[in-house]
Amino acid sequence: VEYLDPSWSAWVLANAGNYMKDLVDYFVGLGYERGRSIVAAPYDFRFAPQSQGSYFTALKNLIETTSARNGGKRVTILSHSMGGLFGLHFLQRQDPAWLTTYIHRFVPMSCPWIGALIQLNTYASGYNLGISLIDPKVIREEQ
């Protein structure tokens, strides 16, 4: 989850594939360990949370396993964008005793609580994700 696209071409395009690497590196610098005390739970944003029962079962197991690997410490869930909506959906469906046992906090970053305004830009003139090599007018039709 640190890279959406680790390829050379993504690096050339202003490191477009770097998704969470800098954040993970920061936490590793504080003493967290990849795969032990800092783990990822990527999901398919194309599907609504209500249709992701097996994903949420796996997420619950990941949280419990991560807590156990770290001496029973409660976990912090850090989400980004639509992950905030997924996280809230998941947490609202858990038993309060489970939440007290396993969840320390939930930190949603850049969550589209009331929608995503950037879509207006996409429809009006195309959206190039800030990559200057791509002309938004050229990709507007594709989007």
Short mmCIF file of N, CA and C in Angstrom, two decimals:
data_model
loop_
_atom_site.label_atom_id
_atom_site.label_comp_id
_atom_site.label_asym_id
_atom_site.label_seq_id
_atom_site.Cartn_x
_atom_site.Cartn_y
_atom_site.Cartn_z
N VAL A 1 0.82 -1.20 0.00
CA VAL A 1 0.00 0.00 0.00
C VAL A 1 0.87 1.27 0.00
N GLU A 2 2.16 1.10 0.20
CA GLU A 2 3.03 2.27 0.16
C GLU A 2 3.11 2.86 -1.24
N TYR A 3 2.99 2.00 -2.24
CA TYR A 3 3.02 2.44 -3.63
C TYR A 3 1.80 1.90 -4.35
N LEU A 4 1.08 2.79 -5.03
CA LEU A 4 0.00 2.32 -5.89
C LEU A 4 0.59 1.77 -7.17
N ASP A 5 1.67 2.39 -7.61
CA ASP A 5 2.35 1.94 -8.82
C ASP A 5 3.85 2.15 -8.61
N PRO A 6 4.59 1.08 -8.30
CA PRO A 6 6.02 1.23 -8.03
C PRO A 6 6.88 1.28 -9.29
N SER A 7 6.28 1.38 -10.45
CA SER A 7 7.03 1.32 -11.70
C SER A 7 7.86 2.58 -11.94
N TRP A 8 8.81 2.44 -12.83
CA TRP A 8 9.67 3.55 -13.21
C TRP A 8 8.84 4.68 -13.83
N SER A 9 7.85 4.32 -14.65
CA SER A 9 7.06 5.35 -15.31
C SER A 9 6.28 6.20 -14.30
N ALA A 10 5.82 5.60 -13.22
CA ALA A 10 5.12 6.38 -12.18
C ALA A 10 6.09 7.34 -11.50
N TRP A 11 7.33 6.90 -11.31
CA TRP A 11 8.35 7.76 -10.69
C TRP A 11 8.64 8.95 -11.59
N VAL A 12 8.71 8.72 -12.90
CA VAL A 12 8.99 9.80 -13.85
C VAL A 12 7.89 10.85 -13.79
N LEU A 13 6.67 10.42 -13.60
CA LEU A 13 5.53 11.34 -13.54
C LEU A 13 5.37 11.90 -12.13
N ALA A 14 6.40 12.56 -11.65
CA ALA A 14 6.39 13.22 -10.35
C ALA A 14 6.12 12.25 -9.21
N ASN A 15 6.67 11.02 -9.33
CA ASN A 15 6.51 10.00 -8.29
C ASN A 15 5.03 9.73 -8.01
N ALA A 16 4.24 9.62 -9.07
CA ALA A 16 2.80 9.46 -8.96
C ALA A 16 2.39 8.18 -8.25
N GLY A 17 3.26 7.17 -8.23
CA GLY A 17 2.91 5.91 -7.59
C GLY A 17 3.10 5.91 -6.09
N ASN A 18 3.81 6.92 -5.55
CA ASN A 18 4.04 7.00 -4.11
C ASN A 18 2.74 7.39 -3.43
N TYR A 19 2.19 6.47 -2.66
CA TYR A 19 0.90 6.72 -2.04
C TYR A 19 1.06 6.99 -0.55
N MET A 20 1.58 6.05 0.18
CA MET A 20 1.72 6.20 1.63
C MET A 20 3.16 5.95 2.10
N LYS A 21 4.10 5.86 1.17
CA LYS A 21 5.47 5.52 1.54
C LYS A 21 6.06 6.51 2.54
N ASP A 22 5.92 7.80 2.30
CA ASP A 22 6.50 8.79 3.19
C ASP A 22 5.90 8.69 4.60
N LEU A 23 4.61 8.47 4.68
CA LEU A 23 3.95 8.32 5.98
C LEU A 23 4.44 7.07 6.70
N VAL A 24 4.53 5.96 5.97
CA VAL A 24 5.02 4.72 6.57
C VAL A 24 6.47 4.90 7.01
N ASP A 25 7.30 5.52 6.18
CA ASP A 25 8.69 5.77 6.55
C ASP A 25 8.78 6.58 7.85
N TYR A 26 7.90 7.56 8.00
CA TYR A 26 7.88 8.38 9.21
C TYR A 26 7.62 7.50 10.44
N PHE A 27 6.60 6.66 10.36
CA PHE A 27 6.28 5.79 11.50
C PHE A 27 7.36 4.75 11.76
N VAL A 28 7.98 4.24 10.71
CA VAL A 28 9.10 3.31 10.89
C VAL A 28 10.23 4.02 11.62
N GLY A 29 10.45 5.28 11.30
CA GLY A 29 11.46 6.08 11.99
C GLY A 29 11.16 6.26 13.47
N LEU A 30 9.90 6.15 13.85
CA LEU A 30 9.50 6.26 15.26
C LEU A 30 9.58 4.91 15.98
N GLY A 31 9.91 3.85 15.22
CA GLY A 31 10.05 2.54 15.85
C GLY A 31 9.00 1.51 15.46
N TYR A 32 8.04 1.89 14.64
CA TYR A 32 7.06 0.91 14.16
C TYR A 32 7.74 -0.05 13.20
N GLU A 33 7.21 -1.26 13.07
CA GLU A 33 7.77 -2.26 12.17
C GLU A 33 6.76 -2.62 11.09
N ARG A 34 7.22 -2.55 9.84
CA ARG A 34 6.36 -2.96 8.72
C ARG A 34 5.93 -4.41 8.93
N GLY A 35 4.65 -4.67 8.75
CA GLY A 35 4.13 -6.02 8.84
C GLY A 35 3.88 -6.50 10.26
N ARG A 36 4.27 -5.72 11.25
CA ARG A 36 4.05 -6.12 12.64
C ARG A 36 3.23 -5.07 13.40
N SER A 37 3.75 -3.86 13.48
CA SER A 37 3.02 -2.81 14.19
C SER A 37 2.46 -1.75 13.25
N ILE A 38 2.82 -1.85 11.98
CA ILE A 38 2.17 -1.01 10.97
C ILE A 38 1.83 -1.92 9.80
N VAL A 39 0.55 -2.06 9.57
CA VAL A 39 0.03 -2.96 8.53
C VAL A 39 -0.97 -2.20 7.67
N ALA A 40 -1.30 -2.77 6.54
CA ALA A 40 -2.24 -2.12 5.63
C ALA A 40 -3.41 -3.05 5.34
N ALA A 41 -4.53 -2.44 5.00
CA ALA A 41 -5.74 -3.19 4.64
C ALA A 41 -6.35 -2.56 3.40
N PRO A 42 -5.69 -2.69 2.25
CA PRO A 42 -6.25 -2.08 1.03
C PRO A 42 -7.58 -2.71 0.65
N TYR A 43 -8.41 -1.92 0.02
CA TYR A 43 -9.76 -2.38 -0.35
C TYR A 43 -10.06 -1.88 -1.75
N ASP A 44 -11.11 -2.37 -2.33
CA ASP A 44 -11.53 -1.97 -3.66
C ASP A 44 -12.58 -0.87 -3.54
N PHE A 45 -12.16 0.36 -3.79
CA PHE A 45 -13.05 1.51 -3.61
C PHE A 45 -14.22 1.52 -4.59
N ARG A 46 -14.18 0.67 -5.59
CA ARG A 46 -15.27 0.67 -6.58
C ARG A 46 -16.56 0.08 -6.03
N PHE A 47 -16.47 -0.62 -4.91
CA PHE A 47 -17.64 -1.27 -4.33
C PHE A 47 -18.08 -0.55 -3.06
N ALA A 48 -19.37 -0.52 -2.82
CA ALA A 48 -19.92 0.10 -1.62
C ALA A 48 -19.57 -0.73 -0.39
N PRO A 49 -19.40 -0.09 0.75
CA PRO A 49 -19.08 -0.82 1.98
C PRO A 49 -20.09 -1.93 2.29
N GLN A 50 -21.36 -1.71 1.99
CA GLN A 50 -22.39 -2.69 2.30
C GLN A 50 -22.17 -4.03 1.60
N SER A 51 -21.40 -4.04 0.51
CA SER A 51 -21.18 -5.27 -0.25
C SER A 51 -19.86 -5.95 0.09
N GLN A 52 -19.19 -5.49 1.13
CA GLN A 52 -17.83 -5.97 1.42
C GLN A 52 -17.72 -6.78 2.71
N GLY A 53 -18.68 -7.68 2.94
CA GLY A 53 -18.69 -8.48 4.16
C GLY A 53 -17.41 -9.27 4.39
N SER A 54 -16.89 -9.93 3.36
CA SER A 54 -15.67 -10.73 3.53
C SER A 54 -14.46 -9.84 3.80
N TYR A 55 -14.44 -8.65 3.19
CA TYR A 55 -13.35 -7.71 3.47
C TYR A 55 -13.37 -7.31 4.96
N PHE A 56 -14.54 -7.01 5.48
CA PHE A 56 -14.63 -6.57 6.88
C PHE A 56 -14.30 -7.70 7.85
N THR A 57 -14.60 -8.93 7.49
CA THR A 57 -14.21 -10.07 8.31
C THR A 57 -12.68 -10.16 8.37
N ALA A 58 -12.05 -10.02 7.20
CA ALA A 58 -10.58 -10.05 7.15
C ALA A 58 -9.98 -8.87 7.90
N LEU A 59 -10.60 -7.70 7.81
CA LEU A 59 -10.12 -6.52 8.53
C LEU A 59 -10.19 -6.73 10.03
N LYS A 60 -11.28 -7.28 10.49
CA LYS A 60 -11.43 -7.56 11.93
C LYS A 60 -10.34 -8.53 12.39
N ASN A 61 -10.08 -9.56 11.60
CA ASN A 61 -9.02 -10.52 11.94
C ASN A 61 -7.65 -9.84 11.94
N LEU A 62 -7.41 -8.96 10.99
CA LEU A 62 -6.14 -8.24 10.93
C LEU A 62 -5.95 -7.37 12.18
N ILE A 63 -6.99 -6.70 12.60
CA ILE A 63 -6.91 -5.86 13.79
C ILE A 63 -6.61 -6.71 15.02
N GLU A 64 -7.32 -7.81 15.17
CA GLU A 64 -7.09 -8.69 16.32
C GLU A 64 -5.68 -9.28 16.30
N THR A 65 -5.22 -9.69 15.14
CA THR A 65 -3.87 -10.25 15.01
C THR A 65 -2.80 -9.21 15.30
N THR A 66 -2.99 -8.01 14.77
CA THR A 66 -2.03 -6.93 15.00
C THR A 66 -1.97 -6.58 16.48
N SER A 67 -3.10 -6.52 17.13
CA SER A 67 -3.13 -6.26 18.56
C SER A 67 -2.36 -7.35 19.32
N ALA A 68 -2.62 -8.61 18.99
CA ALA A 68 -1.96 -9.73 19.66
C ALA A 68 -0.45 -9.70 19.44
N ARG A 69 -0.01 -9.38 18.23
CA ARG A 69 1.43 -9.32 17.92
C ARG A 69 2.15 -8.21 18.67
N ASN A 70 1.38 -7.27 19.18
CA ASN A 70 1.96 -6.11 19.85
C ASN A 70 1.54 -6.05 21.32
N GLY A 71 1.49 -7.22 21.93
CA GLY A 71 1.25 -7.29 23.37
C GLY A 71 -0.15 -6.90 23.80
N GLY A 72 -1.13 -7.04 22.92
CA GLY A 72 -2.50 -6.70 23.28
C GLY A 72 -2.81 -5.22 23.23
N LYS A 73 -1.90 -4.42 22.67
CA LYS A 73 -2.16 -2.98 22.55
C LYS A 73 -3.33 -2.76 21.59
N ARG A 74 -4.10 -1.74 21.90
CA ARG A 74 -5.19 -1.37 21.01
C ARG A 74 -4.62 -0.67 19.77
N VAL A 75 -5.30 -0.82 18.66
CA VAL A 75 -4.78 -0.29 17.40
C VAL A 75 -5.40 1.06 17.05
N THR A 76 -4.64 1.81 16.28
CA THR A 76 -5.12 3.05 15.68
C THR A 76 -5.38 2.76 14.21
N ILE A 77 -6.57 3.08 13.75
CA ILE A 77 -6.90 2.91 12.34
C ILE A 77 -6.74 4.28 11.67
N LEU A 78 -5.84 4.33 10.71
CA LEU A 78 -5.58 5.53 9.94
C LEU A 78 -6.07 5.26 8.52
N SER A 79 -7.01 6.07 8.07
CA SER A 79 -7.57 5.85 6.73
C SER A 79 -7.36 7.08 5.87
N HIS A 80 -7.50 6.88 4.58
CA HIS A 80 -7.36 7.99 3.64
C HIS A 80 -8.51 7.97 2.64
N SER A 81 -9.06 9.12 2.39
CA SER A 81 -10.10 9.30 1.37
C SER A 81 -11.31 8.40 1.65
N MET A 82 -11.71 7.60 0.68
CA MET A 82 -12.88 6.74 0.85
C MET A 82 -12.69 5.71 1.95
N GLY A 83 -11.45 5.46 2.33
CA GLY A 83 -11.18 4.54 3.44
C GLY A 83 -11.82 5.02 4.73
N GLY A 84 -12.01 6.33 4.86
CA GLY A 84 -12.69 6.86 6.03
C GLY A 84 -14.14 6.41 6.10
N LEU A 85 -14.80 6.39 4.95
CA LEU A 85 -16.18 5.92 4.90
C LEU A 85 -16.25 4.42 5.17
N PHE A 86 -15.29 3.67 4.62
CA PHE A 86 -15.22 2.24 4.89
C PHE A 86 -14.96 1.99 6.38
N GLY A 87 -14.00 2.74 6.93
CA GLY A 87 -13.67 2.57 8.35
C GLY A 87 -14.84 2.87 9.26
N LEU A 88 -15.54 3.95 9.00
CA LEU A 88 -16.70 4.30 9.81
C LEU A 88 -17.78 3.23 9.71
N HIS A 89 -18.03 2.77 8.50
CA HIS A 89 -19.02 1.71 8.30
C HIS A 89 -18.65 0.47 9.13
N PHE A 90 -17.38 0.09 9.06
CA PHE A 90 -16.90 -1.07 9.81
C PHE A 90 -17.05 -0.86 11.33
N LEU A 91 -16.57 0.26 11.82
CA LEU A 91 -16.58 0.50 13.28
C LEU A 91 -18.00 0.60 13.84
N GLN A 92 -18.91 1.18 13.09
CA GLN A 92 -20.29 1.32 13.56
C GLN A 92 -21.00 -0.02 13.70
N ARG A 93 -20.46 -1.05 13.11
CA ARG A 93 -21.09 -2.36 13.16
C ARG A 93 -20.42 -3.33 14.13
N GLN A 94 -19.50 -2.82 14.93
CA GLN A 94 -18.80 -3.66 15.90
C GLN A 94 -19.42 -3.53 17.28
N ASP A 95 -19.32 -4.58 18.02
CA ASP A 95 -19.80 -4.60 19.40
C ASP A 95 -18.97 -3.61 20.23
N PRO A 96 -19.60 -2.83 21.12
CA PRO A 96 -18.86 -1.89 21.95
C PRO A 96 -17.72 -2.53 22.76
N ALA A 97 -17.92 -3.75 23.23
CA ALA A 97 -16.86 -4.42 23.99
C ALA A 97 -15.65 -4.72 23.09
N TRP A 98 -15.91 -5.11 21.85
CA TRP A 98 -14.82 -5.35 20.91
C TRP A 98 -14.07 -4.06 20.63
N LEU A 99 -14.80 -2.97 20.41
CA LEU A 99 -14.17 -1.67 20.16
C LEU A 99 -13.29 -1.25 21.33
N THR A 100 -13.78 -1.44 22.54
CA THR A 100 -13.00 -1.08 23.73
C THR A 100 -11.74 -1.92 23.84
N THR A 101 -11.82 -3.16 23.45
CA THR A 101 -10.68 -4.07 23.55
C THR A 101 -9.63 -3.81 22.48
N TYR A 102 -10.04 -3.51 21.26
CA TYR A 102 -9.11 -3.48 20.14
C TYR A 102 -8.82 -2.13 19.51
N ILE A 103 -9.69 -1.14 19.68
CA ILE A 103 -9.52 0.12 18.95
C ILE A 103 -9.10 1.25 19.90
N HIS A 104 -7.97 1.85 19.58
CA HIS A 104 -7.49 3.01 20.35
C HIS A 104 -8.09 4.30 19.79
N ARG A 105 -7.97 4.44 18.46
CA ARG A 105 -8.57 5.61 17.81
C ARG A 105 -8.73 5.36 16.32
N PHE A 106 -9.55 6.19 15.72
CA PHE A 106 -9.81 6.15 14.29
C PHE A 106 -9.48 7.53 13.73
N VAL A 107 -8.54 7.59 12.76
CA VAL A 107 -8.09 8.86 12.20
C VAL A 107 -8.34 8.85 10.69
N PRO A 108 -9.47 9.40 10.24
CA PRO A 108 -9.71 9.49 8.80
C PRO A 108 -9.07 10.76 8.23
N MET A 109 -8.24 10.61 7.20
CA MET A 109 -7.58 11.75 6.56
C MET A 109 -8.21 12.01 5.19
N SER A 110 -8.54 13.25 4.93
CA SER A 110 -9.10 13.66 3.64
C SER A 110 -10.30 12.82 3.22
N CYS A 111 -11.15 12.55 4.14
CA CYS A 111 -12.34 11.73 3.85
C CYS A 111 -13.43 12.60 3.20
N PRO A 112 -14.04 12.13 2.14
CA PRO A 112 -15.09 12.90 1.47
C PRO A 112 -16.44 12.75 2.19
N TRP A 113 -16.54 13.27 3.39
CA TRP A 113 -17.76 13.10 4.19
C TRP A 113 -18.99 13.59 3.45
N ILE A 114 -18.85 14.66 2.67
CA ILE A 114 -20.02 15.20 1.96
C ILE A 114 -19.84 15.12 0.44
N GLY A 115 -19.00 14.22 -0.02
CA GLY A 115 -18.79 14.06 -1.45
C GLY A 115 -17.41 14.54 -1.87
N ALA A 116 -17.14 14.42 -3.14
CA ALA A 116 -15.84 14.78 -3.68
C ALA A 116 -15.99 15.89 -4.72
N LEU A 117 -15.63 17.10 -4.34
CA LEU A 117 -15.76 18.26 -5.23
C LEU A 117 -14.85 18.19 -6.44
N ILE A 118 -13.76 17.46 -6.33
CA ILE A 118 -12.82 17.40 -7.44
C ILE A 118 -13.49 16.86 -8.71
N GLN A 119 -14.58 16.13 -8.54
CA GLN A 119 -15.28 15.61 -9.72
C GLN A 119 -15.82 16.74 -10.59
N LEU A 120 -16.17 17.87 -10.00
CA LEU A 120 -16.62 19.01 -10.80
C LEU A 120 -15.51 19.46 -11.74
N ASN A 121 -14.28 19.47 -11.24
CA ASN A 121 -13.13 19.82 -12.08
C ASN A 121 -12.96 18.81 -13.21
N THR A 122 -13.16 17.54 -12.89
CA THR A 122 -13.03 16.49 -13.90
C THR A 122 -14.01 16.71 -15.03
N TYR A 123 -15.25 16.99 -14.71
CA TYR A 123 -16.27 17.18 -15.74
C TYR A 123 -16.08 18.50 -16.50
N ALA A 124 -15.60 19.52 -15.84
CA ALA A 124 -15.46 20.83 -16.47
C ALA A 124 -14.26 20.89 -17.42
N SER A 125 -13.11 20.36 -16.97
CA SER A 125 -11.92 20.55 -17.79
C SER A 125 -10.94 19.38 -17.77
N GLY A 126 -11.30 18.27 -17.17
CA GLY A 126 -10.37 17.15 -17.06
C GLY A 126 -9.54 17.29 -15.79
N TYR A 127 -9.03 16.20 -15.30
CA TYR A 127 -8.24 16.23 -14.07
C TYR A 127 -6.98 15.40 -14.28
N ASN A 128 -5.84 16.03 -14.19
CA ASN A 128 -4.57 15.37 -14.47
C ASN A 128 -3.80 14.98 -13.21
N LEU A 129 -4.45 14.99 -12.07
CA LEU A 129 -3.83 14.63 -10.79
C LEU A 129 -2.61 15.49 -10.47
N GLY A 130 -2.55 16.69 -11.06
CA GLY A 130 -1.43 17.59 -10.82
C GLY A 130 -0.18 17.22 -11.60
N ILE A 131 -0.30 16.32 -12.55
CA ILE A 131 0.86 15.90 -13.35
C ILE A 131 0.93 16.82 -14.57
N SER A 132 1.91 17.71 -14.59
CA SER A 132 1.97 18.76 -15.61
C SER A 132 2.22 18.23 -17.02
N LEU A 133 2.74 17.03 -17.15
CA LEU A 133 3.00 16.46 -18.47
C LEU A 133 1.73 16.02 -19.18
N ILE A 134 0.64 15.95 -18.46
CA ILE A 134 -0.62 15.48 -19.04
C ILE A 134 -1.57 16.67 -19.19
N ASP A 135 -2.03 16.89 -20.41
CA ASP A 135 -2.96 17.98 -20.68
C ASP A 135 -4.36 17.56 -20.24
N PRO A 136 -4.97 18.25 -19.28
CA PRO A 136 -6.30 17.87 -18.80
C PRO A 136 -7.35 17.81 -19.91
N LYS A 137 -7.22 18.69 -20.92
CA LYS A 137 -8.20 18.70 -22.01
C LYS A 137 -8.13 17.42 -22.84
N VAL A 138 -6.94 16.84 -22.93
CA VAL A 138 -6.76 15.61 -23.71
C VAL A 138 -7.41 14.43 -22.99
N ILE A 139 -7.30 14.39 -21.67
CA ILE A 139 -7.82 13.23 -20.94
C ILE A 139 -9.27 13.38 -20.50
N ARG A 140 -9.84 14.58 -20.71
CA ARG A 140 -11.22 14.82 -20.29
C ARG A 140 -12.19 13.81 -20.89
N GLU A 141 -12.05 13.52 -22.17
CA GLU A 141 -12.94 12.56 -22.83
C GLU A 141 -12.82 11.17 -22.22
N GLU A 142 -11.61 10.77 -21.88
CA GLU A 142 -11.38 9.45 -21.30
C GLU A 142 -12.01 9.34 -19.91
N GLN A 143 -11.92 10.43 -19.16
CA GLN A 143 -12.46 10.40 -17.80
C GLN A 143 -13.96 10.36 -17.83
#
